[in-house]
Amino acid sequence: MTQVHHQAQLPFARERVFAYVNDYRSVPDWMFGLNKFDPLTEQTSGVGSTFDASMKLGPKTLHTKIKCTEWVENEQITLESIDGFSVSMSWSFADADAGTELSVVFDYQLPGGLAGRALGAVIEPAISGVIKHTEAELLKGVTGSDAA
């Protein structure tokens, strides 16, 4: 599995940042390449909530079903794939002097063989750009959100 870590400082209260990230309707607005993030359960937040997601990276669209496996209000959200592209994302929120310290751990596993190597050639060089784009869009979204 490949693991990517990122930390960012956002100049907003932790509760506001958490509320924005936790709202499934906002996820396609800030997560790079994500063009589908639809709930599969009535529950759309917290442990057990499940989503159908699609992400376009270069010429390839990756599909996965993900489930929230850890959720602590204003502190932690962890999503793990249960079908499709193997991925897990963990978002941690902490108070910082100037707002919120956001820590993200993104794990993914590419398929083996020729298909995995081809997909890796698309994904791996783009990761730092994806992270920078996602951070900028997240900042823009939280700035414009009415989350309290």
PDB file of C-alpha atoms in Angstrom:
ATOM      1  CA  MET A   1       0.000   0.000   0.000  1.00  0.00           C
ATOM      2  CA  THR A   2       1.149   3.534  -0.734  1.00  0.00           C
ATOM      3  CA  GLN A   3       0.669   6.079   2.034  1.00  0.00           C
ATOM      4  CA  VAL A   4       0.531   9.858   1.681  1.00  0.00           C
ATOM      5  CA  HIS A   5       0.563  12.192   4.720  1.00  0.00           C
ATOM      6  CA  HIS A   6      -0.346  15.867   4.658  1.00  0.00           C
ATOM      7  CA  GLN A   7      -0.855  18.549   7.292  1.00  0.00           C
ATOM      8  CA  ALA A   8      -2.447  21.952   6.840  1.00  0.00           C
ATOM      9  CA  GLN A   9      -3.314  24.916   9.024  1.00  0.00           C
ATOM     10  CA  LEU A  10      -6.735  26.428   8.399  1.00  0.00           C
ATOM     11  CA  PRO A  11      -7.659  29.787   9.976  1.00  0.00           C
ATOM     12  CA  PHE A  12     -11.052  28.587  11.225  1.00  0.00           C
ATOM     13  CA  ALA A  13     -12.432  26.942  14.350  1.00  0.00           C
ATOM     14  CA  ARG A  14     -12.082  23.171  14.423  1.00  0.00           C
ATOM     15  CA  GLU A  15     -15.868  22.713  14.609  1.00  0.00           C
ATOM     16  CA  ARG A  16     -16.356  24.685  11.392  1.00  0.00           C
ATOM     17  CA  VAL A  17     -13.664  22.778   9.471  1.00  0.00           C
ATOM     18  CA  PHE A  18     -14.995  19.435  10.728  1.00  0.00           C
ATOM     19  CA  ALA A  19     -18.585  20.322   9.784  1.00  0.00           C
ATOM     20  CA  TYR A  20     -17.524  21.179   6.235  1.00  0.00           C
ATOM     21  CA  VAL A  21     -15.390  18.052   5.707  1.00  0.00           C
ATOM     22  CA  ASN A  22     -18.072  15.882   7.336  1.00  0.00           C
ATOM     23  CA  ASP A  23     -20.830  17.112   4.969  1.00  0.00           C
ATOM     24  CA  TYR A  24     -20.829  14.536   2.150  1.00  0.00           C
ATOM     25  CA  ARG A  25     -22.455  17.086  -0.195  1.00  0.00           C
ATOM     26  CA  SER A  26     -19.325  19.274  -0.093  1.00  0.00           C
ATOM     27  CA  VAL A  27     -16.774  16.500  -0.745  1.00  0.00           C
ATOM     28  CA  PRO A  28     -16.833  16.694  -4.594  1.00  0.00           C
ATOM     29  CA  ASP A  29     -16.301  20.466  -4.316  1.00  0.00           C
ATOM     30  CA  TRP A  30     -12.931  20.148  -2.604  1.00  0.00           C
ATOM     31  CA  MET A  31     -11.519  16.665  -3.228  1.00  0.00           C
ATOM     32  CA  PHE A  32      -9.516  16.670  -6.457  1.00  0.00           C
ATOM     33  CA  GLY A  33     -10.944  14.500  -9.222  1.00  0.00           C
ATOM     34  CA  LEU A  34     -13.915  13.277  -7.208  1.00  0.00           C
ATOM     35  CA  ASN A  35     -16.970  13.449  -9.417  1.00  0.00           C
ATOM     36  CA  LYS A  36     -19.283  11.182  -7.432  1.00  0.00           C
ATOM     37  CA  PHE A  37     -19.807  10.802  -3.682  1.00  0.00           C
ATOM     38  CA  ASP A  38     -23.305   9.459  -3.148  1.00  0.00           C
ATOM     39  CA  PRO A  39     -24.661   8.000   0.091  1.00  0.00           C
ATOM     40  CA  LEU A  40     -25.681   4.339  -0.018  1.00  0.00           C
ATOM     41  CA  THR A  41     -27.237   4.427   3.454  1.00  0.00           C
ATOM     42  CA  GLU A  42     -29.801   6.722   5.069  1.00  0.00           C
ATOM     43  CA  GLN A  43     -27.115   7.605   7.586  1.00  0.00           C
ATOM     44  CA  THR A  44     -24.814  10.143   5.881  1.00  0.00           C
ATOM     45  CA  SER A  45     -22.419  10.809   8.753  1.00  0.00           C
ATOM     46  CA  GLY A  46     -20.670   8.766  11.412  1.00  0.00           C
ATOM     47  CA  VAL A  47     -19.608   5.145  11.748  1.00  0.00           C
ATOM     48  CA  GLY A  48     -21.504   2.934   9.321  1.00  0.00           C
ATOM     49  CA  SER A  49     -22.352   5.596   6.751  1.00  0.00           C
ATOM     50  CA  THR A  50     -21.453   4.250   3.306  1.00  0.00           C
ATOM     51  CA  PHE A  51     -20.819   6.016  -0.007  1.00  0.00           C
ATOM     52  CA  ASP A  52     -20.381   5.234  -3.687  1.00  0.00           C
ATOM     53  CA  ALA A  53     -17.435   7.255  -4.989  1.00  0.00           C
ATOM     54  CA  SER A  54     -15.735   7.833  -8.339  1.00  0.00           C
ATOM     55  CA  MET A  55     -12.505   9.728  -8.901  1.00  0.00           C
ATOM     56  CA  LYS A  56     -11.070  10.696 -12.264  1.00  0.00           C
ATOM     57  CA  LEU A  57      -7.270  10.717 -12.402  1.00  0.00           C
ATOM     58  CA  GLY A  58      -5.912  11.393 -15.863  1.00  0.00           C
ATOM     59  CA  PRO A  59      -7.597   9.109 -18.365  1.00  0.00           C
ATOM     60  CA  LYS A  60      -8.733   6.652 -15.672  1.00  0.00           C
ATOM     61  CA  THR A  61     -11.841   6.749 -13.469  1.00  0.00           C
ATOM     62  CA  LEU A  62     -11.532   4.796 -10.223  1.00  0.00           C
ATOM     63  CA  HIS A  63     -14.663   3.475  -8.520  1.00  0.00           C
ATOM     64  CA  THR A  64     -15.027   2.446  -4.893  1.00  0.00           C
ATOM     65  CA  LYS A  65     -17.568   1.975  -2.157  1.00  0.00           C
ATOM     66  CA  ILE A  66     -16.331   3.400   1.130  1.00  0.00           C
ATOM     67  CA  LYS A  67     -17.585   3.119   4.681  1.00  0.00           C
ATOM     68  CA  CYS A  68     -16.954   5.323   7.695  1.00  0.00           C
ATOM     69  CA  THR A  69     -15.127   3.139  10.221  1.00  0.00           C
ATOM     70  CA  GLU A  70     -14.142   5.794  12.758  1.00  0.00           C
ATOM     71  CA  TRP A  71     -15.892   9.056  13.610  1.00  0.00           C
ATOM     72  CA  VAL A  72     -15.358  11.296  16.620  1.00  0.00           C
ATOM     73  CA  GLU A  73     -17.159  14.626  16.349  1.00  0.00           C
ATOM     74  CA  ASN A  74     -14.757  17.517  15.693  1.00  0.00           C
ATOM     75  CA  GLU A  75     -11.752  15.155  15.963  1.00  0.00           C
ATOM     76  CA  GLN A  76     -11.602  12.259  13.498  1.00  0.00           C
ATOM     77  CA  ILE A  77     -13.135  10.824  10.323  1.00  0.00           C
ATOM     78  CA  THR A  78     -11.828   7.574   8.802  1.00  0.00           C
ATOM     79  CA  LEU A  79     -13.207   6.086   5.590  1.00  0.00           C
ATOM     80  CA  GLU A  80     -12.180   2.683   4.178  1.00  0.00           C
ATOM     81  CA  SER A  81     -13.060   0.990   0.912  1.00  0.00           C
ATOM     82  CA  ILE A  82     -15.308  -2.047   1.050  1.00  0.00           C
ATOM     83  CA  ASP A  83     -15.452  -2.662  -2.703  1.00  0.00           C
ATOM     84  CA  GLY A  84     -13.552  -1.465  -5.764  1.00  0.00           C
ATOM     85  CA  PHE A  85     -10.351   0.600  -5.682  1.00  0.00           C
ATOM     86  CA  SER A  86      -8.563  -0.085  -2.375  1.00  0.00           C
ATOM     87  CA  VAL A  87      -8.283   3.160  -0.405  1.00  0.00           C
ATOM     88  CA  SER A  88      -8.521   4.527   3.116  1.00  0.00           C
ATOM     89  CA  MET A  89      -8.576   8.153   4.241  1.00  0.00           C
ATOM     90  CA  SER A  90      -8.167   9.420   7.768  1.00  0.00           C
ATOM     91  CA  TRP A  91      -8.812  13.064   8.685  1.00  0.00           C
ATOM     92  CA  SER A  92      -7.737  14.371  12.112  1.00  0.00           C
ATOM     93  CA  PHE A  93      -8.709  17.801  13.451  1.00  0.00           C
ATOM     94  CA  ALA A  94      -6.931  19.590  16.314  1.00  0.00           C
ATOM     95  CA  ASP A  95      -6.977  23.088  17.752  1.00  0.00           C
ATOM     96  CA  ALA A  96      -4.056  25.256  16.658  1.00  0.00           C
ATOM     97  CA  ASP A  97      -2.996  28.781  17.637  1.00  0.00           C
ATOM     98  CA  ALA A  98      -4.464  30.267  14.475  1.00  0.00           C
ATOM     99  CA  GLY A  99      -7.389  27.907  13.913  1.00  0.00           C
ATOM    100  CA  THR A 100      -7.269  24.205  13.055  1.00  0.00           C
ATOM    101  CA  GLU A 101      -4.476  21.746  12.349  1.00  0.00           C
ATOM    102  CA  LEU A 102      -5.786  19.275   9.775  1.00  0.00           C
ATOM    103  CA  SER A 103      -3.865  16.024   9.302  1.00  0.00           C
ATOM    104  CA  VAL A 104      -4.684  13.654   6.465  1.00  0.00           C
ATOM    105  CA  VAL A 105      -3.422  10.126   5.837  1.00  0.00           C
ATOM    106  CA  PHE A 106      -4.359   8.671   2.459  1.00  0.00           C
ATOM    107  CA  ASP A 107      -3.568   4.987   1.758  1.00  0.00           C
ATOM    108  CA  TYR A 108      -4.182   3.318  -1.560  1.00  0.00           C
ATOM    109  CA  GLN A 109      -3.260   0.052  -3.211  1.00  0.00           C
ATOM    110  CA  LEU A 110      -2.886  -0.274  -6.939  1.00  0.00           C
ATOM    111  CA  PRO A 111      -3.784  -3.506  -8.695  1.00  0.00           C
ATOM    112  CA  GLY A 112      -0.918  -5.788  -9.664  1.00  0.00           C
ATOM    113  CA  GLY A 113       0.511  -6.410 -13.092  1.00  0.00           C
ATOM    114  CA  LEU A 114       0.491  -4.190 -16.139  1.00  0.00           C
ATOM    115  CA  ALA A 115      -2.743  -2.414 -15.164  1.00  0.00           C
ATOM    116  CA  GLY A 116      -1.301  -1.448 -11.773  1.00  0.00           C
ATOM    117  CA  ARG A 117       1.927  -0.130 -13.295  1.00  0.00           C
ATOM    118  CA  ALA A 118      -0.021   1.916 -15.850  1.00  0.00           C
ATOM    119  CA  LEU A 119      -2.283   3.336 -13.148  1.00  0.00           C
ATOM    120  CA  GLY A 120       0.726   4.091 -10.939  1.00  0.00           C
ATOM    121  CA  ALA A 121       2.299   6.043 -13.801  1.00  0.00           C
ATOM    122  CA  VAL A 122      -0.790   8.291 -13.794  1.00  0.00           C
ATOM    123  CA  ILE A 123      -1.401   8.609 -10.042  1.00  0.00           C
ATOM    124  CA  GLU A 124       2.011   8.836  -8.399  1.00  0.00           C
ATOM    125  CA  PRO A 125       3.387  11.890 -10.260  1.00  0.00           C
ATOM    126  CA  ALA A 126       0.107  13.733  -9.658  1.00  0.00           C
ATOM    127  CA  ILE A 127      -0.137  13.188  -5.890  1.00  0.00           C
ATOM    128  CA  SER A 128       1.540  16.432  -4.731  1.00  0.00           C
ATOM    129  CA  GLY A 129      -0.579  18.481  -7.155  1.00  0.00           C
ATOM    130  CA  VAL A 130      -3.692  16.661  -5.990  1.00  0.00           C
ATOM    131  CA  ILE A 131      -2.888  17.460  -2.350  1.00  0.00           C
ATOM    132  CA  LYS A 132      -2.197  21.145  -3.055  1.00  0.00           C
ATOM    133  CA  HIS A 133      -5.404  21.466  -5.095  1.00  0.00           C
ATOM    134  CA  THR A 134      -7.465  19.709  -2.424  1.00  0.00           C
ATOM    135  CA  GLU A 135      -6.046  21.929   0.342  1.00  0.00           C
ATOM    136  CA  ALA A 136      -6.739  25.118  -1.658  1.00  0.00           C
ATOM    137  CA  GLU A 137     -10.304  24.030  -2.493  1.00  0.00           C
ATOM    138  CA  LEU A 138     -10.945  22.984   1.094  1.00  0.00           C
ATOM    139  CA  LEU A 139      -9.791  26.390   2.340  1.00  0.00           C
ATOM    140  CA  LYS A 140     -11.987  28.119  -0.248  1.00  0.00           C
ATOM    141  CA  GLY A 141     -14.979  25.949   0.662  1.00  0.00           C
ATOM    142  CA  VAL A 142     -14.674  26.455   4.418  1.00  0.00           C
ATOM    143  CA  THR A 143     -14.265  30.203   3.826  1.00  0.00           C
ATOM    144  CA  GLY A 144     -17.538  30.293   1.898  1.00  0.00           C
ATOM    145  CA  SER A 145     -19.442  27.819   4.057  1.00  0.00           C
ATOM    146  CA  ASP A 146     -22.017  28.830   6.582  1.00  0.00           C
ATOM    147  CA  ALA A 147     -20.983  26.015   8.924  1.00  0.00           C
ATOM    148  CA  ALA A 148     -20.832  27.285  12.479  1.00  0.00           C
TER     149      ALA A 148
END
